[in-house]
Coordinates of C-alpha atoms in Angstrom, one line a residue:
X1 CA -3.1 87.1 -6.0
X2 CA -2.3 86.4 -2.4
X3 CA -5.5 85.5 -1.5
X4 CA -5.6 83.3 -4.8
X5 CA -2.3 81.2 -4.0
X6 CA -3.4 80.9 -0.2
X7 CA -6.6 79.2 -1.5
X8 CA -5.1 76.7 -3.9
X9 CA -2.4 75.7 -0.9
X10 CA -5.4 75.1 1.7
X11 CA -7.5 73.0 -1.2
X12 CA -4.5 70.6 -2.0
X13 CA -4.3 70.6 1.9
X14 CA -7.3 69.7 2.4
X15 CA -7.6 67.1 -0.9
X16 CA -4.8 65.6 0.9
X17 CA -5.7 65.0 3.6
X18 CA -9.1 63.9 3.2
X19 CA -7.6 61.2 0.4
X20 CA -4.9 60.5 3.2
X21 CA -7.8 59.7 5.9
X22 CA -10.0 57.6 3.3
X23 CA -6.9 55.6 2.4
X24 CA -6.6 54.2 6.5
X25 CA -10.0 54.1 6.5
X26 CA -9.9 51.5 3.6
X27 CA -6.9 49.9 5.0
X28 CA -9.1 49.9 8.1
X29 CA -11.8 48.3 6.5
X30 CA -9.9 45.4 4.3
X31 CA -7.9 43.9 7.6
X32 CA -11.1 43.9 9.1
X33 CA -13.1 42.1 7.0
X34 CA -9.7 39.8 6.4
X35 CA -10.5 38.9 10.0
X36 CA -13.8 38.2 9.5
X37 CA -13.2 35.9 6.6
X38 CA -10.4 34.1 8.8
X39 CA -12.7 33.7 11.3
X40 CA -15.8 32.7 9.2
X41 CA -13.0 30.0 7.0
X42 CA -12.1 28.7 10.9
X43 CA -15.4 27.7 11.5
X44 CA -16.2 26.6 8.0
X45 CA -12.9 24.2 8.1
X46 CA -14.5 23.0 11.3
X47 CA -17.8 22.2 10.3
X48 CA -15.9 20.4 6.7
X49 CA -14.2 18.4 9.1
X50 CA -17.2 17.4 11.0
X51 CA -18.9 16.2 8.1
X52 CA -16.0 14.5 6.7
X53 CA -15.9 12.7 9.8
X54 CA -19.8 12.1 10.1
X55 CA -19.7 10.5 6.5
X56 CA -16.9 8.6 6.6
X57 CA -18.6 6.9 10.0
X58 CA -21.7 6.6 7.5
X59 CA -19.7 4.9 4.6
X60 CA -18.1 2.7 7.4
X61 CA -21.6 1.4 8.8
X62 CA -23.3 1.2 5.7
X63 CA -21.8 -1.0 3.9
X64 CA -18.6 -2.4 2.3
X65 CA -15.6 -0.6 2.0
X66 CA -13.2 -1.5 -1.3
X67 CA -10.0 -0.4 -2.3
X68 CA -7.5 -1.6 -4.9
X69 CA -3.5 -0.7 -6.0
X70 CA -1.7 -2.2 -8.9
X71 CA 1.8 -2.1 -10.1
X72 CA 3.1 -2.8 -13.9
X73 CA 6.6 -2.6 -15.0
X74 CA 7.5 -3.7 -18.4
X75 CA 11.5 -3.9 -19.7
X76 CA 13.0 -4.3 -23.4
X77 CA 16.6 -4.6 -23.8
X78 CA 17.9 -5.3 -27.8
X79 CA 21.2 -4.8 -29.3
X80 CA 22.8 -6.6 -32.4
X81 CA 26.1 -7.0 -33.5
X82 CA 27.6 -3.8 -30.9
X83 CA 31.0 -4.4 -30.4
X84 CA 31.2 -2.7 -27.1
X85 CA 29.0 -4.6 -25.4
X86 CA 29.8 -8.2 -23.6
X87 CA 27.6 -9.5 -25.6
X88 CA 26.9 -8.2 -29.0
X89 CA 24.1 -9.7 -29.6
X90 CA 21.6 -9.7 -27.4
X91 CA 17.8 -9.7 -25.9
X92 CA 16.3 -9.2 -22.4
X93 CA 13.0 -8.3 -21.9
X94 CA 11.0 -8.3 -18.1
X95 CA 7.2 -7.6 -17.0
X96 CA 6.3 -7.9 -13.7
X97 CA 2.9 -7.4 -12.0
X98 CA 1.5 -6.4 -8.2
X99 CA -1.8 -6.1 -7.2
X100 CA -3.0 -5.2 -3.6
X101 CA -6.7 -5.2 -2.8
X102 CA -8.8 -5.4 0.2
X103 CA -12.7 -5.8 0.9
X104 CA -13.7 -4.5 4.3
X105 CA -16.9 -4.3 5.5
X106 CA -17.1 -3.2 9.9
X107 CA -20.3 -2.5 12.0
X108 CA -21.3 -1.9 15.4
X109 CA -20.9 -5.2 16.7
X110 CA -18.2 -6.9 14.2
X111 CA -16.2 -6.6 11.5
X112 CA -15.1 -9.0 8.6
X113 CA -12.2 -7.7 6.1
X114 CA -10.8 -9.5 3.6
X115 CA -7.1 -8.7 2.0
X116 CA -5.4 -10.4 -1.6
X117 CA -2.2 -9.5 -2.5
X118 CA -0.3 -11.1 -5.5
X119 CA 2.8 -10.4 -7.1
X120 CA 4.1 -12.1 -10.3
X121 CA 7.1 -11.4 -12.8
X122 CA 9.2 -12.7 -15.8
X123 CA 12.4 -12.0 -17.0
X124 CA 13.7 -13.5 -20.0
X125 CA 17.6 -13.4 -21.5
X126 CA 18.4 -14.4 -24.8
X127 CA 22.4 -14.5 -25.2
X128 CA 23.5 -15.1 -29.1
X129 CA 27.3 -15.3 -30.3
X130 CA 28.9 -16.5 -33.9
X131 CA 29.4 -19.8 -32.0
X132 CA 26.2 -20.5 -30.3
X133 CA 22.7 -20.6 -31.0
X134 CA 20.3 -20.3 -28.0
X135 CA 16.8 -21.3 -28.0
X136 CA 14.1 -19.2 -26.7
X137 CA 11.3 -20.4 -24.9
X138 CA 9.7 -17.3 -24.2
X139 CA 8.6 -14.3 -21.6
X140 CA 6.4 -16.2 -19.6
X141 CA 8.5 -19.6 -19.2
X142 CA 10.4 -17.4 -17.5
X143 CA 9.0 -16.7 -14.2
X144 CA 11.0 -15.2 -11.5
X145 CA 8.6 -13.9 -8.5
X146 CA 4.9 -15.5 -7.7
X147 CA 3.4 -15.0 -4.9
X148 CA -0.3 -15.5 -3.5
X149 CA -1.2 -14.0 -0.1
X150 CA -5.0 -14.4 0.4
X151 CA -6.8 -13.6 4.0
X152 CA -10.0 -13.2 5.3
X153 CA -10.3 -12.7 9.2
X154 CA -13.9 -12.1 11.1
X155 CA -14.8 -10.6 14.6
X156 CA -16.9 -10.2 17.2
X157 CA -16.6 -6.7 18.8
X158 CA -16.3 -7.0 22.8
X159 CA -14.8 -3.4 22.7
X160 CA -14.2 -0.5 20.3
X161 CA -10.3 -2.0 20.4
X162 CA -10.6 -6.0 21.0
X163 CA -12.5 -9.0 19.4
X164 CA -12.5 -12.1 18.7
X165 CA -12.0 -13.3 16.0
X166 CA -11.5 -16.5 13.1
X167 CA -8.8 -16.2 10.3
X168 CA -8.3 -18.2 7.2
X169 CA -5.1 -17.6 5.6
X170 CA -3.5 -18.8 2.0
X171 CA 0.6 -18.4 1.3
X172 CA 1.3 -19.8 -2.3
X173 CA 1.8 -19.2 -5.9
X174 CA 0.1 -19.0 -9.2
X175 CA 2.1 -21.1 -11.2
X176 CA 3.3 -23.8 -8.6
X177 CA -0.1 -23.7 -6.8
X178 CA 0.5 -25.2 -3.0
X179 CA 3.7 -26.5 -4.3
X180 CA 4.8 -25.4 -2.0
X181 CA 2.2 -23.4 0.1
X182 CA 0.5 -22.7 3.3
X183 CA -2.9 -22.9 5.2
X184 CA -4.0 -21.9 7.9
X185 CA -7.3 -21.8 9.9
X186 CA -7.7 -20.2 13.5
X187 CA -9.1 -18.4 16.1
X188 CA -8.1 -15.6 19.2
X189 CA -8.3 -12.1 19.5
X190 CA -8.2 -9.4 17.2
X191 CA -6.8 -6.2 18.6
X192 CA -7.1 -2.7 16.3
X193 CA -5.4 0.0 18.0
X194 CA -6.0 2.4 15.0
X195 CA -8.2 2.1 12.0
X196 CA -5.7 1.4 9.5
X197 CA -3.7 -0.8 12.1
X198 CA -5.1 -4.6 12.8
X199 CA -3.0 -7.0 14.8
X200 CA -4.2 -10.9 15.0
X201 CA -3.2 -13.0 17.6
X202 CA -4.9 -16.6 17.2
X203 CA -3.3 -19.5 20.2
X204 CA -5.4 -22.2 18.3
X205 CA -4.5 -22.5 14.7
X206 CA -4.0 -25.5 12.3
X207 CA -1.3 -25.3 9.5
X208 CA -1.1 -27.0 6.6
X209 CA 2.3 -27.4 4.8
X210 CA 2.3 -28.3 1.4
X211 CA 5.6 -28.8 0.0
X212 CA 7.8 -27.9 -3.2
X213 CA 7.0 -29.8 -6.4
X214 CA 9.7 -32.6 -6.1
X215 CA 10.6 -32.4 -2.8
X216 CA 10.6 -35.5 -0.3
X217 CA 8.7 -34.3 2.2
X218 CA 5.1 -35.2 2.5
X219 CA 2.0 -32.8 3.0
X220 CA 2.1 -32.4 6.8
X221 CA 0.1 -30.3 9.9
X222 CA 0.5 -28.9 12.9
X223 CA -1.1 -27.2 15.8
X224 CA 0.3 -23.5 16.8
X225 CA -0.1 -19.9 17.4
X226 CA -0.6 -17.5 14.5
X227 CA 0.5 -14.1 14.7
X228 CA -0.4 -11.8 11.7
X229 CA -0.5 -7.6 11.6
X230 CA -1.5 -5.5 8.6
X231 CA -0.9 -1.8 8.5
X232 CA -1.7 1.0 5.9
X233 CA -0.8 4.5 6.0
X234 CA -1.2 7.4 3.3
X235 CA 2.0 9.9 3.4
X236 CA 2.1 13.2 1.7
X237 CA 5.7 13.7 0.8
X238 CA 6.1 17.4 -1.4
X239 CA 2.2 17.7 -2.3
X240 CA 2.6 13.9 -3.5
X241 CA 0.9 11.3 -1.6
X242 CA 2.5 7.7 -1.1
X243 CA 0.4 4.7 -0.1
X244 CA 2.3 1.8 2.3
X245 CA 0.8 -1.6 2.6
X246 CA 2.5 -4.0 5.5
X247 CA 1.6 -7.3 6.1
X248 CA 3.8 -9.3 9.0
X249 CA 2.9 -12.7 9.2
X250 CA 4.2 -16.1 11.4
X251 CA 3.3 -19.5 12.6
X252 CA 5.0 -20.9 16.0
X253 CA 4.2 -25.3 16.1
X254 CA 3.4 -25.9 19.2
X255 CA 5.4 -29.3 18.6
X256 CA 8.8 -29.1 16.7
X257 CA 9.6 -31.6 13.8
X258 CA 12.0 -31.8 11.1
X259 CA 12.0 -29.5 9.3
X260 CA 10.4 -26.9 11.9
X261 CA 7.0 -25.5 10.6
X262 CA 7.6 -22.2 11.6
X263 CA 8.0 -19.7 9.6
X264 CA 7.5 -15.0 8.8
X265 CA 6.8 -13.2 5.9
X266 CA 6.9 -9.7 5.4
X267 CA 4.9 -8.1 2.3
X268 CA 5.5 -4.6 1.5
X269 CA 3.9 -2.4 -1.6
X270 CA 4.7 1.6 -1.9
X271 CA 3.2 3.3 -4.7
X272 CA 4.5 7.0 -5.6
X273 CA 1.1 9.1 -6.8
X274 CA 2.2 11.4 -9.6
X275 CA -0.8 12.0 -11.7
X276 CA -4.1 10.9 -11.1
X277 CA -3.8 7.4 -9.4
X278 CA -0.6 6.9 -11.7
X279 CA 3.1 6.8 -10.1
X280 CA 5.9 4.3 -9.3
X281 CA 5.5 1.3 -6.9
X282 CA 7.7 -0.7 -5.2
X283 CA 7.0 -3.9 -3.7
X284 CA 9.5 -6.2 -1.5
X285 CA 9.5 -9.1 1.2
X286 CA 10.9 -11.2 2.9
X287 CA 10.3 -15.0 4.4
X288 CA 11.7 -17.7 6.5
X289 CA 9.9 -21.0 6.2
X290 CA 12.6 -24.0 6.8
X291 CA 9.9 -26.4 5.2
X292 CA 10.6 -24.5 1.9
X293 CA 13.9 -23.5 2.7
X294 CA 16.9 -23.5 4.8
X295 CA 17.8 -20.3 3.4
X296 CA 16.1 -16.6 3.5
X297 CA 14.1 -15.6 1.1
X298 CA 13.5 -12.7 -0.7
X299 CA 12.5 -10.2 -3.3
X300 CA 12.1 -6.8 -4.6
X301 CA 10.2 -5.4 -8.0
X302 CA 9.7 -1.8 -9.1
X303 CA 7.0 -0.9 -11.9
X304 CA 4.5 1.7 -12.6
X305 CA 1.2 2.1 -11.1
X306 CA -2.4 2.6 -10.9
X307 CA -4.5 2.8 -7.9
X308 CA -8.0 3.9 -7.1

């Protein structure tokens, strides 16, 4: 019985440990082959981005590169005979549209990229009382932000950073077409200190200033220096990626009249990605042109969007 009971102790010893030693060796073996796979995922992330890099050089070289954003945002606002409100009878309804979109195409030796942006919206308010009757002449007599920014600017490569370069430039609308508006022609240096970064700087550059439908002043040009920078950047903000489009533009006259002929505007578009291409964007500017307008002018519109 001894001998018994000292045999069944020694084989759960021994089942022990041996079940004790093949668990480390497993452990053992599963952290090394987690450092393999670390190691091999390393290099395989290395050679991804490699590629990556290789073919987007490829696209670049090759041929045209295109790339488009829009923004709608639509409003209905209806209520009839509520007492609480100021008005108890009442309709508002508001659309407004933004569209970004750029054609570049860049090779060894120069470059040629081409941007539109245009932003248009209506808002119309129809106010009715026991004591008034108010005509309605519809959404879209009822515009309330147009703009037309059109530019195409060429280079000549004398380095990977500078070039020089010829810009033609458009600043209207689409309903009051070069009443008022801007054009300009010009050419200097190009300097891109970053892909998605392009600063112009043209010392010879003819305006023409086309001016507001009724006003008293007459079509006039001038001779100056154009200064224009557009910058686009992709955030990821909480697995969400935002897209921010920037375009700075100014004319300085090289002689002042009255009014002056210089003038800045500042485009901005942000659109939110929240499902497939579809979010929320926001576009806003701002401008100072005297032959327009003594005072600053702005905007801001918010919609949802599409890019691809």
């Amino acid at each position: 019985m001894k001998i018994f009971l000292l045999f069944t102790l020694f084989t759960l010893f021994a089942v022990g440990s041996l079940q004790a030693q093949t668990l480390d060796e497993l452990k053992a073996k599963k952290a090394d082959l987690e450092a393999q796979r670390a190691a091999k995922q390393a290099e395989a992330d290395a050679f991804n981005g490699e590629i990556a890099s290789l073919a987007g050089q490829i696209e670049i070289l090759s041929g045209w590169q295109k790339g488009f954003n829009g923004s709608v945002g639509f409003n209905l606002n209806n209520s009839f005979n509520w007492i609480a409100n100021p008005n108890t009878d009442a309709r508002s309804t508001g659309l407004n549209i933004g569209l970004t979109a750029f054609a570049n195409r860049k090779t060894e030796k120069y470059f040629w990229n081409n941007k539109g942006i245009v932003t248009k919206a209506w808002q119309d308010i129809d106010l009715n009382d026991a004591d008034r009757d108010n005509d309605d002449d519809g959404l879209f007599d009822n515009g309330t932000i147009d703009i037309v920014n059109i530019s195409s600017l060429y280079g000549y490569k004398l380095n990977d950073k500078i070039a020089i370069s010829g810009l033609g430039e458009l600043n209207t609308s689409i309903e009051n077409f070069l009443k008022p508006g801007t054009l300009d022609f010009g050419v200097g240096a190009t300097w891109t200190p970053a892909d998605n970064f392009v600063v112009v700087v043209h010392p010879f550059n003819y305006r023409v200033a086309f001016p507001a439908d009724g006003n008293e002043l007459e079509t006039t040009g001038a001779v100056g220096a154009k200064l224009r920078a557009d910058y686009t950047r992709a955030i990821t903000l909480a697995g969400k990626e935002i897209a921010w489009s920037s375009t700075l533009t100014s004319f300085i006259p090289y002689q002042e009249k009255d009014p002056t002929l210089f003038e800045y505007t500042w485009l901005n578009t942000l659109n939110f990605n929240i499902y497939k291409g579809i979010g929320v964007a926001v576009g806003f500017g701002l401008r100072n042109a005297e032959f327009e307008s003594e005072d600053l002018q702005g905007y801001l519109n918010l919609g949802l969007s599409y890019g691809f």
